[in-house]
PDB file of C-alpha atoms in Angstrom:
ATOM      1  CA  MET A 717    -223.746-106.508 -41.142  1.00 56.00           C
ATOM      2  CA  ASP A 718    -225.917-104.418 -39.051  1.00 64.00           C
ATOM      3  CA  VAL A 719    -225.959-100.627 -38.840  1.00 62.00           C
ATOM      4  CA  VAL A 720    -223.699-100.451 -35.753  1.00 56.00           C
ATOM      5  CA  GLU A 721    -220.886-102.381 -37.442  1.00 61.00           C
ATOM      6  CA  ILE A 722    -221.117-100.246 -40.594  1.00 62.00           C
ATOM      7  CA  THR A 723    -221.039 -97.060 -38.531  1.00 62.00           C
ATOM      8  CA  ALA A 724    -218.019 -98.301 -36.541  1.00 56.00           C
ATOM      9  CA  ALA A 725    -216.183 -99.235 -39.751  1.00 59.00           C
ATOM     10  CA  ALA A 726    -216.939 -95.814 -41.282  1.00 60.00           C
ATOM     11  CA  ALA A 727    -215.749 -94.064 -38.125  1.00 59.00           C
ATOM     12  CA  LEU A 728    -212.535 -96.120 -38.126  1.00 58.00           C
ATOM     13  CA  CYS A 729    -211.924 -95.244 -41.786  1.00 59.00           C
ATOM     14  CA  ALA A 730    -212.556 -91.553 -41.116  1.00 58.00           C
ATOM     15  CA  TYR A 731    -210.248 -91.608 -38.079  1.00 60.00           C
ATOM     16  CA  SER A 732    -207.492 -93.361 -40.085  1.00 63.00           C
ATOM     17  CA  TYR A 733    -207.826 -90.895 -42.962  1.00 62.00           C
ATOM     18  CA  HIS A 734    -207.656 -87.962 -40.526  1.00 61.00           C
ATOM     19  CA  ASN A 735    -204.440 -89.360 -38.968  1.00 64.00           C
ATOM     20  CA  PHE A 736    -202.966 -89.935 -42.420  1.00 63.00           C
ATOM     21  CA  LEU A 737    -203.606 -86.307 -43.403  1.00 63.00           C
ATOM     22  CA  ASN A 738    -202.092 -84.987 -40.168  1.00 65.00           C
ATOM     23  CA  LEU A 739    -199.039 -87.201 -40.612  1.00 58.00           C
ATOM     24  CA  SER A 740    -198.492 -86.207 -44.232  1.00 55.00           C
ATOM     25  CA  HIS A 741    -198.772 -82.480 -43.412  1.00 56.00           C
ATOM     26  CA  SER A 742    -196.359 -82.702 -40.489  1.00 54.00           C
ATOM     27  CA  LYS A 743    -193.745 -84.482 -42.591  1.00 53.00           C
ATOM     28  CA  LYS A 744    -193.703 -82.264 -45.625  1.00 55.00           C
ATOM     29  CA  ILE A 745    -191.178 -83.351 -48.151  1.00 54.00           C
ATOM     30  CA  LYS A 746    -188.581 -80.628 -48.258  1.00 57.00           C
ATOM     31  CA  GLN A 747    -187.224 -79.564 -51.583  1.00 58.00           C
ATOM     32  CA  PRO A 748    -183.453 -79.871 -51.780  1.00 61.00           C
ATOM     33  CA  ASN A 749    -181.841 -76.492 -51.248  1.00 62.00           C
ATOM     34  CA  LYS A 750    -180.219 -74.875 -54.208  1.00 62.00           C
ATOM     35  CA  ARG A 751    -176.504 -74.881 -53.765  1.00 58.00           C
ATOM     36  CA  ARG A 752    -175.326 -71.541 -52.527  1.00 57.00           C
ATOM     37  CA  TRP A 753    -171.956 -70.347 -53.645  1.00 53.00           C
ATOM     38  CA  TRP A 754    -170.060 -67.909 -51.500  1.00 55.00           C
ATOM     39  CA  THR A 755    -168.372 -66.578 -54.605  1.00 58.00           C
ATOM     40  CA  THR A 756    -169.913 -65.225 -57.759  1.00 60.00           C
ATOM     41  CA  THR A 757    -169.468 -66.863 -61.143  1.00 60.00           C
ATOM     42  CA  ILE A 758    -166.738 -64.459 -62.200  1.00 58.00           C
ATOM     43  CA  HIS A 759    -164.670 -65.527 -59.180  1.00 56.00           C
ATOM     44  CA  ARG A 760    -165.397 -69.259 -59.360  1.00 58.00           C
ATOM     45  CA  ASN A 761    -163.584 -69.471 -62.670  1.00 58.00           C
ATOM     46  CA  ARG A 762    -160.546 -67.675 -61.290  1.00 59.00           C
ATOM     47  CA  THR A 763    -157.393 -69.695 -60.812  1.00 60.00           C
ATOM     48  CA  LYS A 764    -153.828 -68.744 -60.039  1.00 58.00           C
ATOM     49  CA  GLN A 765    -152.957 -69.638 -63.602  1.00 60.00           C
ATOM     50  CA  SER A 766    -155.623 -67.363 -65.089  1.00 63.00           C
ATOM     51  CA  MET A 767    -154.454 -64.452 -62.903  1.00 66.00           C
ATOM     52  CA  GLU A 768    -150.837 -65.113 -63.865  1.00 70.00           C
ATOM     53  CA  ASN A 769    -151.733 -65.258 -67.582  1.00 70.00           C
ATOM     54  CA  VAL A 770    -153.356 -61.824 -67.518  1.00 70.00           C
ATOM     55  CA  PHE A 771    -150.414 -60.430 -65.604  1.00 72.00           C
ATOM     56  CA  VAL A 772    -147.841 -61.998 -67.969  1.00 75.00           C
ATOM     57  CA  GLU A 773    -149.668 -60.600 -71.001  1.00 76.00           C
ATOM     58  CA  LEU A 774    -149.431 -57.151 -69.462  1.00 75.00           C
ATOM     59  CA  LEU A 775    -145.778 -57.651 -68.598  1.00 74.00           C
ATOM     60  CA  TYR A 776    -144.672 -58.564 -72.090  1.00 74.00           C
ATOM     61  CA  GLU A 777    -146.668 -55.912 -73.905  1.00 75.00           C
ATOM     62  CA  PRO A 778    -144.014 -54.089 -75.959  1.00 73.00           C
ATOM     63  CA  SER A 779    -145.526 -50.617 -75.777  1.00 76.00           C
ATOM     64  CA  GLY A 780    -144.724 -50.023 -72.113  1.00 78.00           C
ATOM     65  CA  GLU A 781    -148.219 -50.781 -70.868  1.00 81.00           C
ATOM     66  CA  PHE A 782    -146.886 -52.294 -67.634  1.00 80.00           C
ATOM     67  CA  GLU A 783    -145.267 -49.004 -66.626  1.00 84.00           C
ATOM     68  CA  ASN A 784    -148.494 -47.190 -67.446  1.00 83.00           C
ATOM     69  CA  PHE A 785    -150.525 -49.742 -65.508  1.00 82.00           C
ATOM     70  CA  THR A 786    -148.467 -49.741 -62.291  1.00 84.00           C
ATOM     71  CA  ARG A 787    -146.701 -46.371 -62.664  1.00 87.00           C
ATOM     72  CA  MET A 788    -143.344 -48.051 -62.054  1.00 88.00           C
ATOM     73  CA  SER A 789    -140.792 -50.013 -64.031  1.00 86.00           C
ATOM     74  CA  LEU A 790    -140.713 -53.783 -64.046  1.00 85.00           C
ATOM     75  CA  SER A 791    -137.391 -53.833 -62.163  1.00 87.00           C
ATOM     76  CA  ASP A 792    -138.811 -51.576 -59.415  1.00 90.00           C
ATOM     77  CA  PHE A 793    -141.907 -53.757 -59.234  1.00 90.00           C
ATOM     78  CA  GLU A 794    -139.840 -56.929 -58.834  1.00 90.00           C
ATOM     79  CA  TYR A 795    -137.581 -55.273 -56.224  1.00 93.00           C
ATOM     80  CA  LEU A 796    -140.596 -54.165 -54.202  1.00 93.00           C
ATOM     81  CA  LEU A 797    -142.182 -57.591 -54.608  1.00 93.00           C
ATOM     82  CA  THR A 798    -139.091 -59.359 -53.213  1.00 94.00           C
ATOM     83  CA  LEU A 799    -139.164 -57.061 -50.189  1.00 93.00           C
ATOM     84  CA  ILE A 800    -142.839 -57.427 -49.304  1.00 94.00           C
ATOM     85  CA  SER A 801    -143.785 -60.886 -50.590  1.00 93.00           C
ATOM     86  CA  PRO A 802    -142.915 -62.656 -47.304  1.00 94.00           C
ATOM     87  CA  ILE A 803    -145.240 -60.262 -45.483  1.00 94.00           C
ATOM     88  CA  ILE A 804    -148.222 -60.281 -47.862  1.00 93.00           C
ATOM     89  CA  SER A 805    -148.178 -63.913 -49.039  1.00 90.00           C
ATOM     90  CA  LYS A 806    -151.021 -66.117 -47.855  1.00 87.00           C
ATOM     91  CA  GLN A 807    -151.288 -69.901 -47.707  1.00 85.00           C
ATOM     92  CA  ASP A 808    -153.593 -71.955 -49.910  1.00 81.00           C
ATOM     93  CA  THR A 809    -156.428 -73.775 -48.172  1.00 81.00           C
ATOM     94  CA  GLN A 810    -158.492 -76.787 -49.134  1.00 80.00           C
ATOM     95  CA  LEU A 811    -161.380 -74.490 -49.996  1.00 75.00           C
ATOM     96  CA  ARG A 812    -159.548 -72.094 -52.314  1.00 75.00           C
ATOM     97  CA  ASP A 813    -156.216 -70.960 -53.631  1.00 78.00           C
ATOM     98  CA  SER A 814    -154.720 -67.821 -52.215  1.00 84.00           C
ATOM     99  CA  ILE A 815    -154.187 -64.696 -54.281  1.00 88.00           C
ATOM    100  CA  PRO A 816    -150.478 -64.526 -55.208  1.00 89.00           C
ATOM    101  CA  ALA A 817    -148.314 -61.749 -53.772  1.00 91.00           C
ATOM    102  CA  LYS A 818    -147.614 -60.461 -57.281  1.00 89.00           C
ATOM    103  CA  ILE A 819    -151.321 -59.913 -57.911  1.00 90.00           C
ATOM    104  CA  ARG A 820    -151.810 -58.380 -54.458  1.00 92.00           C
ATOM    105  CA  LEU A 821    -149.074 -55.851 -55.193  1.00 93.00           C
ATOM    106  CA  ALA A 822    -150.449 -55.140 -58.678  1.00 91.00           C
ATOM    107  CA  ILE A 823    -153.943 -54.505 -57.280  1.00 91.00           C
ATOM    108  CA  THR A 824    -152.562 -52.091 -54.707  1.00 93.00           C
ATOM    109  CA  LEU A 825    -150.345 -50.246 -57.165  1.00 92.00           C
ATOM    110  CA  ARG A 826    -153.216 -49.905 -59.619  1.00 90.00           C
ATOM    111  CA  PHE A 827    -155.406 -48.539 -56.843  1.00 92.00           C
ATOM    112  CA  LEU A 828    -152.732 -46.060 -55.763  1.00 92.00           C
ATOM    113  CA  ALA A 829    -151.898 -45.060 -59.344  1.00 90.00           C
ATOM    114  CA  THR A 830    -155.419 -44.418 -60.562  1.00 89.00           C
ATOM    115  CA  GLY A 831    -157.668 -44.104 -57.535  1.00 89.00           C
ATOM    116  CA  ASP A 832    -160.075 -46.559 -59.149  1.00 87.00           C
ATOM    117  CA  SER A 833    -162.859 -47.856 -56.971  1.00 90.00           C
ATOM    118  CA  TYR A 834    -162.631 -51.340 -55.508  1.00 90.00           C
ATOM    119  CA  LYS A 835    -165.567 -52.283 -57.726  1.00 88.00           C
ATOM    120  CA  SER A 836    -163.724 -51.413 -60.946  1.00 87.00           C
ATOM    121  CA  LEU A 837    -160.617 -53.265 -59.720  1.00 87.00           C
ATOM    122  CA  HIS A 838    -162.913 -56.186 -58.968  1.00 84.00           C
ATOM    123  CA  PHE A 839    -163.745 -56.554 -62.662  1.00 81.00           C
ATOM    124  CA  LEU A 840    -160.167 -55.984 -63.778  1.00 82.00           C
ATOM    125  CA  PHE A 841    -158.525 -58.593 -61.528  1.00 82.00           C
ATOM    126  CA  LYS A 842    -161.448 -61.010 -60.917  1.00 80.00           C
ATOM    127  CA  VAL A 843    -161.062 -60.528 -57.173  1.00 84.00           C
ATOM    128  CA  SER A 844    -164.027 -59.513 -55.034  1.00 85.00           C
ATOM    129  CA  SER A 845    -164.183 -55.922 -53.871  1.00 88.00           C
ATOM    130  CA  GLN A 846    -164.402 -57.123 -50.244  1.00 91.00           C
ATOM    131  CA  ILE A 847    -161.057 -58.902 -50.598  1.00 91.00           C
ATOM    132  CA  ILE A 848    -159.558 -55.897 -52.394  1.00 92.00           C
ATOM    133  CA  SER A 849    -160.624 -53.723 -49.465  1.00 94.00           C
ATOM    134  CA  LYS A 850    -158.492 -55.969 -47.239  1.00 94.00           C
ATOM    135  CA  ILE A 851    -155.585 -56.373 -49.673  1.00 94.00           C
ATOM    136  CA  VAL A 852    -154.908 -52.663 -50.256  1.00 95.00           C
ATOM    137  CA  PRO A 853    -154.359 -51.690 -46.585  1.00 95.00           C
ATOM    138  CA  GLU A 854    -152.298 -54.854 -45.926  1.00 95.00           C
ATOM    139  CA  VAL A 855    -149.986 -54.197 -48.856  1.00 94.00           C
ATOM    140  CA  CYS A 856    -149.694 -50.485 -48.047  1.00 93.00           C
ATOM    141  CA  ALA A 857    -148.735 -51.352 -44.467  1.00 93.00           C
ATOM    142  CA  ALA A 858    -146.153 -53.842 -45.763  1.00 94.00           C
ATOM    143  CA  ILE A 859    -144.690 -51.227 -48.136  1.00 93.00           C
ATOM    144  CA  ASN A 860    -144.456 -48.743 -45.253  1.00 91.00           C
ATOM    145  CA  GLN A 861    -142.818 -51.355 -43.069  1.00 91.00           C
ATOM    146  CA  VAL A 862    -140.093 -52.365 -45.551  1.00 93.00           C
ATOM    147  CA  LEU A 863    -139.401 -48.884 -46.916  1.00 90.00           C
ATOM    148  CA  LYS A 864    -139.614 -46.833 -43.722  1.00 87.00           C
ATOM    149  CA  ASN A 865    -135.808 -46.383 -43.631  1.00 85.00           C
ATOM    150  CA  GLU A 866    -135.727 -45.405 -47.316  1.00 83.00           C
ATOM    151  CA  VAL A 867    -138.187 -42.523 -47.062  1.00 76.00           C
ATOM    152  CA  LYS A 868    -137.304 -39.285 -45.336  1.00 74.00           C
ATOM    153  CA  VAL A 869    -140.132 -37.102 -44.144  1.00 71.00           C
ATOM    154  CA  LYS A 870    -139.520 -33.396 -43.889  1.00 74.00           C
ATOM    155  CA  ILE A 871    -141.656 -31.663 -41.298  1.00 78.00           C
ATOM    156  CA  LEU A 872    -142.491 -28.070 -42.101  1.00 72.00           C
TER     157      LEU A 872
END
């Protein structure tokens, strides 16, 4: 082999290596994205059954804790629930179960009874504070709607 052929072969190798580097840099292997959850861990473990269990435990506490928790008797709670449950109930979707009307009413009554922040209710009910901020006005509007004929307002 003479010098010209060796130089041509070296140039071809260098050109091929340069193209290989450009190709490998342009097609970087992307790392798989970490799965992003749109709910936090505390909410992912929440089910209708777990919410019902906490509520039932509170209901059957013999020392009257339910009345202290909601500031109303169980019979008044159930009466109010029968009136507003058709208005505040939501449908389940394939992505998640809806929050039951009983829990929606309990969240609202606890908020009205204590004035707790949405953040503290978030830890108590395992429902995000963003959802609680939507639940409370919806339930209050439903209570106003069904009880508007029961309440008399005296204007001074």
